[in-house]
Short mmCIF file of C-alpha atoms in Angstrom, two decimals:
data_model
loop_
_atom_site.label_atom_id
_atom_site.label_comp_id
_atom_site.label_asym_id
_atom_site.label_seq_id
_atom_site.Cartn_x
_atom_site.Cartn_y
_atom_site.Cartn_z
CA MET A 1 95.20 77.11 136.66
CA ARG A 2 92.21 76.01 135.91
CA PHE A 3 90.48 75.36 132.17
CA LEU A 4 86.68 76.06 131.62
CA PRO A 5 84.59 75.23 128.72
CA VAL A 6 83.56 78.21 126.75
CA ASN A 7 82.12 76.79 123.18
CA LEU A 8 82.88 74.06 121.36
CA ASP A 9 86.01 76.42 119.67
CA ALA A 10 86.93 78.30 122.62
CA LEU A 11 87.94 77.69 126.20
CA LEU A 12 88.77 80.02 129.35
CA VAL A 13 92.30 79.44 131.10
CA GLU A 14 91.75 80.93 134.89
CA LEU A 15 94.40 81.98 136.81
CA ASP A 16 95.22 83.29 140.41
CA ASP A 17 96.10 87.21 139.22
CA LEU A 18 96.90 89.49 136.55
CA PRO A 19 101.23 88.76 136.92
CA GLN A 20 100.40 85.05 136.21
CA THR A 21 98.15 86.18 133.37
CA LEU A 22 100.31 88.22 131.65
CA ALA A 23 103.58 85.51 132.32
CA LEU A 24 101.24 82.86 130.48
CA LEU A 25 100.05 84.93 127.66
CA ALA A 26 103.97 85.94 127.33
CA ALA A 27 104.72 82.33 127.17
CA LEU A 28 101.65 81.75 124.87
CA GLN A 29 103.11 84.44 122.32
CA ALA A 30 106.78 83.88 122.27
CA GLU A 31 105.62 79.76 121.36
CA PRO A 32 102.34 80.02 119.69
CA LEU A 33 100.11 76.89 119.95
CA PRO A 34 99.57 74.90 116.88
CA GLY A 35 95.48 75.21 116.31
CA VAL A 36 95.03 78.93 118.30
CA GLN A 37 93.67 81.47 116.62
CA GLU A 38 93.47 84.20 118.86
CA LEU A 39 94.18 84.82 122.56
CA VAL A 40 91.92 87.45 124.75
CA PRO A 41 94.01 87.97 128.25
CA ALA A 42 92.05 89.78 130.84
CA ALA A 43 92.53 90.73 134.46
CA ARG A 44 92.49 87.04 135.47
CA THR A 45 91.67 85.12 132.16
CA ILE A 46 92.99 84.24 128.90
CA LEU A 47 89.96 83.23 126.29
CA VAL A 48 91.79 80.62 123.91
CA ARG A 49 89.98 80.22 120.28
CA PHE A 50 90.69 77.38 118.61
CA ARG A 51 90.52 75.32 115.69
CA PRO A 52 88.70 72.03 116.61
CA SER A 53 90.14 70.06 113.47
CA ALA A 54 93.66 71.06 113.90
CA VAL A 55 93.56 70.44 118.18
CA SER A 56 91.35 69.26 120.93
CA ALA A 57 90.61 71.37 123.95
CA GLN A 58 91.96 68.79 125.80
CA ALA A 59 95.44 68.90 123.76
CA LEU A 60 95.36 72.55 124.13
CA ALA A 61 94.89 72.36 127.99
CA THR A 62 97.68 69.82 128.80
CA ALA A 63 100.03 71.89 126.96
CA ILE A 64 98.98 75.22 128.40
CA ALA A 65 99.47 73.69 131.45
CA SER A 66 103.13 73.05 130.91
CA ARG A 67 104.23 76.53 130.19
CA ARG A 68 106.05 78.17 133.44
CA LEU A 69 104.62 80.80 135.62
CA ASP A 70 106.97 81.39 137.74
CA ARG A 71 108.95 84.45 135.79
CA ALA A 72 107.26 87.80 135.62
CA ALA A 73 106.23 88.91 132.08
CA GLU A 74 109.05 91.35 130.44
CA ARG A 75 107.05 94.56 129.83
CA ALA A 76 109.65 96.89 128.22
CA GLY A 77 107.79 98.78 125.81
CA GLN A 78 107.53 101.93 124.24
CA LEU A 79 106.73 104.71 126.82
CA VAL A 80 103.34 106.60 126.13
CA GLU A 81 102.92 109.84 128.37
CA ILE A 82 99.52 111.37 128.36
CA ALA A 83 98.83 114.87 129.77
CA VAL A 84 95.59 115.42 132.23
CA ASP A 85 93.59 118.08 133.12
CA TYR A 86 92.65 116.41 137.13
CA ARG A 87 89.51 117.85 137.41
CA GLY A 88 87.08 114.94 136.90
CA GLU A 89 83.57 114.68 138.01
CA ASP A 90 84.51 111.48 140.47
CA LEU A 91 88.09 113.05 142.09
CA ASP A 92 86.72 114.31 145.34
CA GLU A 93 84.91 111.10 145.51
CA VAL A 94 88.06 109.40 144.97
CA ALA A 95 89.92 111.27 147.94
CA ARG A 96 87.03 110.44 150.16
CA LEU A 97 87.02 106.65 149.82
CA LEU A 98 90.91 106.91 149.71
CA GLY A 99 91.10 109.31 153.40
CA ALA A 100 93.08 111.39 150.73
CA THR A 101 93.29 114.84 149.44
CA ARG A 102 92.59 115.57 145.80
CA GLU A 103 96.83 116.68 145.63
CA GLN A 104 97.17 113.26 146.69
CA VAL A 105 95.29 111.09 144.46
CA ILE A 106 96.99 113.38 141.55
CA ALA A 107 100.02 113.02 143.13
CA TRP A 108 99.92 109.27 143.18
CA HIS A 109 98.38 108.98 139.61
CA THR A 110 101.02 110.66 137.94
CA GLY A 111 104.04 109.16 140.32
CA SER A 112 103.96 105.88 138.91
CA GLU A 113 104.48 104.06 135.56
CA TYR A 114 101.51 101.93 134.30
CA THR A 115 101.98 99.39 131.67
CA VAL A 116 98.95 97.97 129.41
CA ALA A 117 97.75 94.82 130.43
CA PHE A 118 94.94 93.87 128.04
CA THR A 119 92.54 95.71 125.83
CA GLY A 120 89.07 95.09 125.59
CA PHE A 121 85.43 97.13 126.09
CA ALA A 122 85.95 99.51 123.11
CA PRO A 123 88.53 100.02 120.61
CA GLY A 124 91.35 101.42 121.65
CA PHE A 125 90.41 100.90 125.46
CA ALA A 126 93.50 99.74 127.47
CA TYR A 127 93.54 98.79 130.83
CA LEU A 128 96.17 99.75 132.61
CA SER A 129 97.73 98.01 135.42
CA GLY A 130 100.71 98.53 138.04
CA GLY A 131 99.96 101.94 139.40
CA ASP A 132 100.83 103.27 143.05
CA PRO A 133 98.90 100.20 145.13
CA ARG A 134 96.87 103.02 147.11
CA LEU A 135 94.68 103.71 144.18
CA GLN A 136 92.01 101.16 144.53
CA VAL A 137 88.60 102.08 144.10
CA PRO A 138 85.33 100.40 143.52
CA ARG A 139 83.28 100.91 140.69
CA ARG A 140 80.64 103.38 140.64
CA LYS A 141 77.25 101.85 141.92
CA THR A 142 75.15 103.24 139.23
CA PRO A 143 77.11 103.47 136.05
CA ARG A 144 77.06 106.59 133.49
CA THR A 145 75.03 106.09 130.66
CA GLN A 146 77.31 108.63 128.55
CA VAL A 147 81.29 109.10 129.82
CA PRO A 148 82.64 111.94 127.62
CA ALA A 149 85.73 110.46 125.37
CA GLY A 150 89.05 111.13 126.99
CA SER A 151 88.00 110.33 130.26
CA VAL A 152 90.56 109.10 132.88
CA ALA A 153 89.18 106.67 134.92
CA LEU A 154 90.20 104.34 137.84
CA ALA A 155 88.00 101.34 139.09
CA GLY A 156 89.55 98.48 141.16
CA ASP A 157 93.59 98.41 140.87
CA PHE A 158 93.48 99.84 137.47
CA SER A 159 93.45 102.86 135.34
CA ALA A 160 92.01 103.91 131.66
CA VAL A 161 91.18 106.28 129.14
CA TYR A 162 87.78 106.24 127.38
CA PRO A 163 88.55 106.21 123.71
CA GLN A 164 85.35 107.40 122.78
CA GLN A 165 81.89 108.77 124.30
CA SER A 166 80.23 105.54 125.97
CA PRO A 167 78.49 104.26 129.08
CA GLY A 168 80.69 103.24 131.84
CA GLY A 169 80.89 102.72 135.64
CA TRP A 170 84.77 103.69 136.23
CA GLN A 171 85.27 106.89 138.53
CA LEU A 172 86.52 110.04 136.61
CA ILE A 173 89.42 111.75 137.93
CA GLY A 174 90.43 113.69 134.65
CA VAL A 175 90.52 114.32 131.15
CA THR A 176 93.06 114.31 128.28
CA HIS A 177 92.51 115.72 125.01
CA THR A 178 95.11 112.93 123.65
CA PRO A 179 93.27 110.69 120.90
CA MET A 180 93.21 106.83 122.10
CA TRP A 181 91.42 106.07 119.01
CA ASP A 182 92.33 107.34 115.38
CA LEU A 183 91.74 105.40 112.16
CA ALA A 184 94.37 108.18 110.33
CA ARG A 185 97.00 106.56 112.40
CA PRO A 186 98.84 103.26 110.66
CA VAL A 187 98.15 101.61 114.33
CA PRO A 188 94.82 103.26 115.14
CA ALA A 189 94.80 102.18 118.92
CA LEU A 190 97.41 104.64 120.99
CA LEU A 191 98.47 101.97 123.34
CA GLN A 192 98.87 98.56 123.03
CA PRO A 193 99.48 95.53 125.40
CA GLY A 194 103.08 95.75 126.59
CA PHE A 195 103.64 99.63 126.17
CA ARG A 196 104.30 101.49 129.14
CA VAL A 197 102.00 104.66 130.26
CA ARG A 198 103.07 107.81 132.55
CA PHE A 199 100.47 110.30 132.95
CA VAL A 200 101.47 113.97 133.39
CA ASP A 201 99.74 116.69 135.25
CA ALA A 202 98.08 119.51 132.71
CA THR A 203 95.25 120.80 135.00
CA GLY A 204 94.32 124.09 133.97
CA ARG A 205 96.53 124.78 131.07
CA PRO A 206 95.19 125.40 127.49
CA ALA A 207 94.47 122.21 125.89
CA PRO A 208 96.81 121.84 122.81
CA MET A 209 96.18 122.89 119.20
CA ARG A 210 95.22 120.70 116.99
CA THR A 211 95.69 120.11 113.41
CA ALA A 212 92.58 120.74 111.25
CA VAL A 213 92.09 117.01 110.14
CA PRO A 214 91.49 117.16 106.45
CA PRO A 215 88.18 116.32 104.65
CA PRO A 216 87.52 112.96 103.68
CA ALA A 217 88.59 112.67 99.88
CA GLN A 218 86.17 112.51 97.37
CA ALA A 219 85.32 109.40 96.12
CA PRO A 220 87.14 108.82 92.77
CA ARG A 221 84.84 109.23 89.35
CA HIS A 222 83.41 105.99 88.56
CA ASP A 223 82.02 105.46 85.05
CA GLY A 224 81.14 102.07 85.16
CA PRO A 225 77.25 100.35 86.71
CA ALA A 226 76.46 101.42 90.27
CA LEU A 227 73.60 100.90 92.76
CA GLU A 228 71.58 103.79 93.91
CA ILE A 229 69.91 103.43 96.93
CA LEU A 230 66.54 104.38 97.35
CA ARG A 231 65.23 103.11 100.25
CA PRO A 232 67.90 101.63 102.95
CA GLY A 233 65.37 99.98 105.35
CA LEU A 234 65.21 99.53 109.10
CA GLN A 235 69.00 99.25 108.69
CA ALA A 236 71.58 98.09 105.64
CA LEU A 237 75.16 97.51 106.25
CA PHE A 238 77.98 96.59 104.40
CA GLN A 239 79.12 93.20 105.89
CA ASP A 240 81.98 90.50 105.11
CA LEU A 241 83.42 87.66 106.71
CA GLY A 242 84.66 90.13 109.64
CA ARG A 243 87.84 91.67 110.94
CA HIS A 244 89.86 88.98 112.66
CA GLY A 245 92.93 89.47 114.63
CA GLN A 246 92.89 92.80 116.13
CA ALA A 247 92.09 92.09 119.39
CA GLY A 248 95.08 93.47 120.59
CA GLN A 249 93.65 96.69 120.09
CA GLY A 250 90.24 95.85 121.37
CA VAL A 251 88.22 95.64 118.14
CA SER A 252 86.09 92.34 117.57
CA ALA A 253 85.59 90.83 114.67
CA SER A 254 82.14 91.71 113.81
CA GLY A 255 81.10 90.64 110.11
CA ALA A 256 77.44 89.05 108.98
CA LEU A 257 75.67 87.55 111.45
CA ASP A 258 74.30 85.01 108.58
CA GLN A 259 77.66 83.88 107.27
CA GLY A 260 76.19 81.17 105.69
CA ALA A 261 73.78 83.68 103.76
CA LEU A 262 76.49 85.89 102.49
CA ARG A 263 78.58 83.34 100.59
CA ALA A 264 75.12 81.80 99.37
CA ALA A 265 74.54 85.04 97.81
CA ASN A 266 78.40 85.71 96.73
CA ARG A 267 78.29 82.26 94.85
CA LEU A 268 75.19 82.91 93.23
CA VAL A 269 77.04 85.94 91.07
CA GLY A 270 80.48 84.22 91.29
CA ASN A 271 82.05 86.34 93.74
CA ALA A 272 84.67 84.92 96.27
CA ALA A 273 82.60 83.70 98.87
CA GLY A 274 83.55 86.81 101.51
CA ALA A 275 83.46 89.42 99.72
CA ALA A 276 81.27 92.39 100.97
CA ALA A 277 77.72 92.42 100.35
CA LEU A 278 74.77 94.61 101.74
CA GLU A 279 73.28 93.26 105.32
CA ILE A 280 69.41 94.43 105.01
CA VAL A 281 67.35 93.84 108.28
CA ASP A 282 63.78 93.66 107.94
CA GLY A 283 63.33 94.67 104.47
CA GLY A 284 61.64 97.77 103.33
CA PHE A 285 64.73 98.02 101.04
CA ALA A 286 64.81 99.49 97.40
CA LEU A 287 67.64 100.33 94.83
CA ARG A 288 67.86 101.38 91.05
CA SER A 289 70.66 99.72 88.94
CA HIS A 290 72.64 102.20 87.20
CA GLY A 291 73.90 100.02 84.05
CA ASP A 292 73.67 96.47 83.62
CA THR A 293 74.35 94.45 86.84
CA VAL A 294 73.82 91.03 88.27
CA LEU A 295 72.69 90.81 91.91
CA ALA A 296 71.59 87.81 94.37
CA VAL A 297 69.78 87.90 97.33
CA ALA A 298 69.76 85.28 100.33
CA GLY A 299 69.23 85.04 103.60
CA ALA A 300 65.38 85.91 104.92
CA GLU A 301 62.60 84.60 103.22
CA GLY A 302 60.33 87.37 101.46
CA PRO A 303 58.89 89.03 98.35
CA LEU A 304 61.69 90.18 96.16
CA THR A 305 60.43 92.75 93.28
CA ARG A 306 61.95 93.58 89.82
CA VAL A 307 60.58 97.33 88.81
CA ASP A 308 61.22 98.17 85.05
CA ALA A 309 61.55 102.09 83.93
CA GLY A 310 58.03 101.76 83.20
CA GLY A 311 56.97 101.07 86.92
CA ARG A 312 55.85 97.47 85.86
CA ARG A 313 56.07 94.92 88.65
CA TRP A 314 57.97 91.53 88.61
CA PRO A 315 57.77 88.79 91.62
CA GLN A 316 61.75 87.33 91.48
CA ALA A 317 62.83 84.41 93.42
CA ARG A 318 65.76 84.52 96.10
CA GLY A 319 68.54 81.94 95.48
CA GLN A 320 69.00 82.68 92.53
CA ALA A 321 70.98 85.30 90.05
CA LEU A 322 69.10 88.26 88.95
CA ALA A 323 69.97 90.75 86.01
CA LEU A 324 68.73 94.22 86.32
CA ALA A 325 68.99 96.42 82.88
CA ASP A 326 69.90 100.09 83.16
CA GLY A 327 67.13 101.72 85.46
CA GLU A 328 65.65 98.84 86.74
CA CYS A 329 64.56 98.42 90.50
CA LEU A 330 64.99 96.02 92.87
CA GLU A 331 62.55 95.78 95.86
CA ILE A 332 63.10 93.46 99.27
CA GLY A 333 59.99 93.28 101.28
CA THR A 334 59.33 92.55 104.99
CA PRO A 335 60.46 88.92 105.67
CA ALA A 336 57.83 85.93 106.35
CA ALA A 337 61.05 83.92 108.16
CA GLY A 338 63.99 84.99 109.16
CA LEU A 339 65.26 88.42 109.48
CA ARG A 340 68.38 89.75 107.51
CA SER A 341 68.80 89.22 103.59
CA TYR A 342 72.38 89.50 102.19
CA LEU A 343 72.27 91.34 98.39
CA ALA A 344 75.65 90.83 96.68
CA VAL A 345 76.32 92.17 93.02
CA ARG A 346 78.79 90.54 90.57
CA GLY A 347 82.13 91.98 90.79
CA GLY A 348 81.57 93.50 94.33
CA PHE A 349 81.15 96.65 95.83
CA ALA A 350 84.00 98.92 95.57
CA ILE A 351 84.76 100.12 98.88
CA ALA A 352 87.83 100.39 100.91
CA PRO A 353 88.44 97.76 103.90
CA VAL A 354 89.17 99.32 107.18
CA LEU A 355 92.04 97.23 109.08
CA GLY A 356 91.38 94.67 106.65
CA SER A 357 87.78 94.37 106.47
CA CYS A 358 84.54 96.04 104.88
CA ALA A 359 82.35 94.84 108.06
CA THR A 360 80.52 97.68 109.54
CA ASP A 361 81.15 96.99 113.57
CA THR A 362 77.70 99.22 114.98
CA LEU A 363 79.49 99.37 118.30
CA ALA A 364 83.25 99.81 117.91
CA LYS A 365 81.94 102.37 115.36
CA VAL A 366 84.63 100.58 112.59
CA GLY A 367 84.00 100.43 109.01
CA PRO A 368 81.86 102.11 106.54
CA GLU A 369 78.41 103.94 107.82
CA PRO A 370 75.10 102.57 107.07
CA LEU A 371 73.73 103.49 104.42
CA ARG A 372 71.47 106.16 103.50
CA ALA A 373 68.92 107.35 100.66
CA GLY A 374 70.65 108.93 97.31
CA GLU A 375 74.05 106.63 98.08
CA MET A 376 75.63 105.47 94.40
CA LEU A 377 77.38 102.32 95.41
CA ALA A 378 79.98 101.39 92.64
CA ILE A 379 80.66 98.14 91.53
CA GLN A 380 84.23 96.88 90.70
CA PRO A 381 85.16 95.18 87.45
CA THR A 382 83.15 91.82 86.14
CA ALA A 383 84.51 89.02 88.27
CA LYS A 384 85.46 85.97 86.53
CA GLY A 385 83.83 83.27 88.68
CA VAL A 386 81.00 81.88 87.43
CA VAL A 387 77.55 82.35 88.25
CA GLY A 388 76.14 79.93 90.51
CA ALA A 389 73.19 77.14 90.41
CA PRO A 390 70.10 78.29 92.18
CA GLU A 391 70.41 77.23 95.93
CA LEU A 392 67.35 75.72 98.10
CA PRO A 393 66.90 78.15 101.45
CA ALA A 394 67.84 77.08 104.75
CA ALA A 395 64.85 76.91 107.20
CA LEU A 396 64.43 80.02 109.30
CA PRO A 397 62.65 80.99 112.21
CA THR A 398 59.12 82.70 112.08
CA LEU A 399 57.26 84.44 115.04
CA GLU A 400 54.98 82.01 115.46
CA GLN A 401 57.38 79.09 116.23
CA THR A 402 60.08 78.28 119.02
CA VAL A 403 63.93 78.56 117.58
CA VAL A 404 65.90 75.62 119.24
CA LEU A 405 69.08 76.77 119.96
CA ASP A 406 72.13 74.27 120.81
CA VAL A 407 74.27 75.62 123.57
CA VAL A 408 77.44 74.99 125.69
CA PRO A 409 77.38 75.29 129.44
CA GLY A 410 80.03 77.29 130.58
CA PRO A 411 82.32 78.88 132.01
CA ARG A 412 80.42 80.66 135.00
CA THR A 413 77.30 77.98 135.42
CA ASP A 414 79.06 77.52 138.84
CA TRP A 415 77.54 81.74 139.47
CA PHE A 416 74.13 80.46 139.17
CA THR A 417 71.87 78.30 141.40
CA ASP A 418 71.24 74.96 140.35
CA ASP A 419 67.62 76.09 139.63
CA ALA A 420 68.62 78.85 137.56
CA VAL A 421 71.14 76.54 134.63
CA ALA A 422 67.93 74.06 134.43
CA LEU A 423 65.67 77.25 134.38
CA LEU A 424 68.04 78.23 131.06
CA ALA A 425 66.82 75.54 129.14
CA ALA A 426 63.48 74.43 131.08
CA GLN A 427 61.76 77.96 129.72
CA SER A 428 61.32 79.76 126.59
CA TRP A 429 62.78 83.31 126.29
CA THR A 430 61.42 86.19 124.19
CA VAL A 431 63.52 88.18 121.82
CA THR A 432 62.91 92.08 122.89
CA PRO A 433 62.86 95.21 120.61
CA GLN A 434 65.97 96.23 122.00
CA SER A 435 68.49 93.81 120.22
CA ASN A 436 70.56 94.49 117.50
CA ARG A 437 73.70 93.36 116.40
CA VAL A 438 75.63 93.21 119.72
CA GLY A 439 73.31 91.23 121.17
CA LEU A 440 69.26 89.53 121.46
CA ARG A 441 68.39 91.15 124.83
CA LEU A 442 65.80 88.11 126.18
CA ALA A 443 62.64 88.25 128.36
CA GLY A 444 61.67 85.36 130.33
CA GLU A 445 58.83 84.63 132.90
CA GLN A 446 61.79 83.72 135.47
CA PRO A 447 65.06 85.67 135.76
CA LEU A 448 68.08 83.38 136.39
CA ALA A 449 69.22 83.69 140.15
CA ARG A 450 72.85 83.94 140.84
CA SER A 451 74.90 81.87 143.56
CA ARG A 452 77.27 84.57 143.74
CA HIS A 453 76.95 87.98 143.62
CA ASP A 454 80.41 89.10 144.12
CA GLU A 455 81.82 91.36 141.19
CA LEU A 456 83.42 89.27 138.48
CA PRO A 457 86.77 90.86 136.70
CA SER A 458 86.54 91.53 133.43
CA GLU A 459 86.85 88.64 131.10
CA GLY A 460 87.16 87.37 127.20
CA THR A 461 83.47 86.70 125.82
CA ALA A 462 82.88 84.79 122.77
CA LEU A 463 80.48 85.27 119.81
CA GLY A 464 77.28 83.38 120.74
CA ALA A 465 78.01 84.18 124.66
CA ILE A 466 74.64 84.42 126.88
CA GLN A 467 75.70 86.83 129.20
CA VAL A 468 73.63 87.32 132.54
CA PRO A 469 73.12 90.78 133.91
CA ALA A 470 71.88 92.08 137.21
CA SER A 471 68.55 91.82 136.16
CA GLY A 472 68.67 87.52 135.43
CA GLN A 473 67.19 88.63 131.73
CA PRO A 474 69.92 86.86 129.53
CA VAL A 475 71.74 88.63 126.75
CA LEU A 476 72.80 86.52 123.74
CA PHE A 477 76.04 87.90 122.34
CA LEU A 478 75.90 88.43 118.59
CA ALA A 479 78.94 89.41 116.07
CA ASP A 480 79.12 93.48 117.35
CA HIS A 481 80.02 92.33 120.98
CA PRO A 482 82.67 93.80 123.09
CA LEU A 483 85.85 91.36 123.43
CA THR A 484 85.56 91.82 127.48
CA GLY A 485 82.76 91.88 129.49
CA GLY A 486 82.29 91.71 133.42
CA TYR A 487 78.28 89.75 134.03
CA PRO A 488 78.70 86.05 134.19
CA VAL A 489 78.59 83.72 131.25
CA ILE A 490 76.11 80.70 131.81
CA ALA A 491 76.50 79.37 128.40
CA ALA A 492 77.04 79.91 124.56
CA VAL A 493 75.17 79.27 121.69
CA ALA A 494 77.15 76.20 119.72
CA PRO A 495 79.22 77.55 116.34
CA HIS A 496 76.48 75.40 114.06
CA HIS A 497 73.80 77.37 115.39
CA LEU A 498 75.18 81.09 115.13
CA ASP A 499 74.09 81.58 111.69
CA LEU A 500 70.54 80.76 112.81
CA ALA A 501 70.69 83.28 115.69
CA GLY A 502 71.49 86.08 114.07
CA GLN A 503 68.15 85.39 111.64
CA ILE A 504 65.67 85.57 114.78
CA PRO A 505 63.25 88.28 114.71
CA ILE A 506 62.06 90.82 117.05
CA GLY A 507 59.56 89.20 119.53
CA ALA A 508 60.23 85.32 118.42
CA ARG A 509 60.61 82.52 121.11
CA ILE A 510 63.91 80.89 122.14
CA ARG A 511 64.53 77.66 123.90
CA PHE A 512 68.22 76.66 124.90
CA ASN A 513 69.24 72.96 124.33
CA PRO A 514 72.60 72.10 126.29
CA ILE A 515 74.59 69.77 124.86
CA ARG A 516 78.20 68.19 125.95
CA ALA A 517 81.14 70.73 125.02
CA PHE A 518 83.82 67.63 125.67
CA ALA A 519 84.82 66.31 128.80
CA PRO A 520 85.92 68.18 131.86
CA ILE A 521 89.04 69.67 131.27
CA GLU A 522 91.82 68.07 133.49
CA PRO A 523 95.46 68.49 132.22
#
């Protein structure tokens, strides 16, 4: 067992194989360790997130190393049968790779029982282990940009079903009409870690009739104050502090990219610090108040304008509560510093949480839809909290300066050349227009060269991870990142700079400052 640093609040436990990983996971779930917040298992690793105030990385590693791995994890969970039409695009290629016929591939796939080892990549995406040992095939050399929902696939010694349309590089051998992810179910993910799965050959059979999905219920009539969206700008989303604890369903926490700004906006209007607010990207936003409301805007620095019913305009200060009368409008202009503004309303927005949170996860497609012009946002009854005092905004990045981010090296720095590890900090990186809430895509004059070119088994990825694909140009993972990834992570942005990373505008330059996370972990 090997312990690798991930961040100041996370470490990666590396094991020899999947059975050891599942045995350790079962041991840690049966007897949880104090201070551990989340476990993200993968093929040969477990990502452990912990509270540094409750336990040190060294003490945690020592405690984990004492757990026994000589007993196989008990997997006697619920059995799920999945009917498959085995006419996948890659079935003939899989048969060729295995030196078998199509019929043999189907017989091997249906003849063995699988177990859900772990989840990741997308909500409801389950990595299934324990099938016929002959079914070992490589990923496609070139991943598809779109894999249809319900595709049944193979990669390595795993099988899986794509729960929604997404890019993917697995070999497609069939399709199922059984939904893997359905928010209408009490537990949306059909397959949970420990469940048993058996595939049934339904090739050529008609698809089962589905019960018509009822239209979404109309929002109840709301007679109180509300906010009308006039212009949503580039993107306006509901965000809060995120939906933690859903890793078992393949769902990351998401949440506001600048959580300090979210908390500040809520404090200013007297809400609970983690109440849902609007995250507004790059300005261009406007709303109208229906009834009297109290708002506050924090985060990015830029023009804030109140417009009365007669069209008269007054500049407003950020970082303090703002009263809008019935019919008045508020406009948020293009920021001069930072990228994201957070708008809170006294009382909070009357929206229903999804999996315990109102956050919109743009990758997983979980949470409220992005706001559109013409939407009316109902407001809950006024909160009892006291309106906060004005606050001085934090210094935010601009296009004219280079942003310095502290980073924790690891866990896969040994997959890169010594020159590449030095280059990560030595050169500046430009934030490209392909960046979004999933991650900042960076471009540097010199790419990062790897010393190892074999395939890294999928493993848990942390918020702030700097993942390096084959191009050598890094991606800095933000709140909507996938739970697991297959490219090596060279470092991770330290927790105290994550809010800053969420405010870096497109075109800005970044320099990474490596810091020592903790002494080498030797249990």
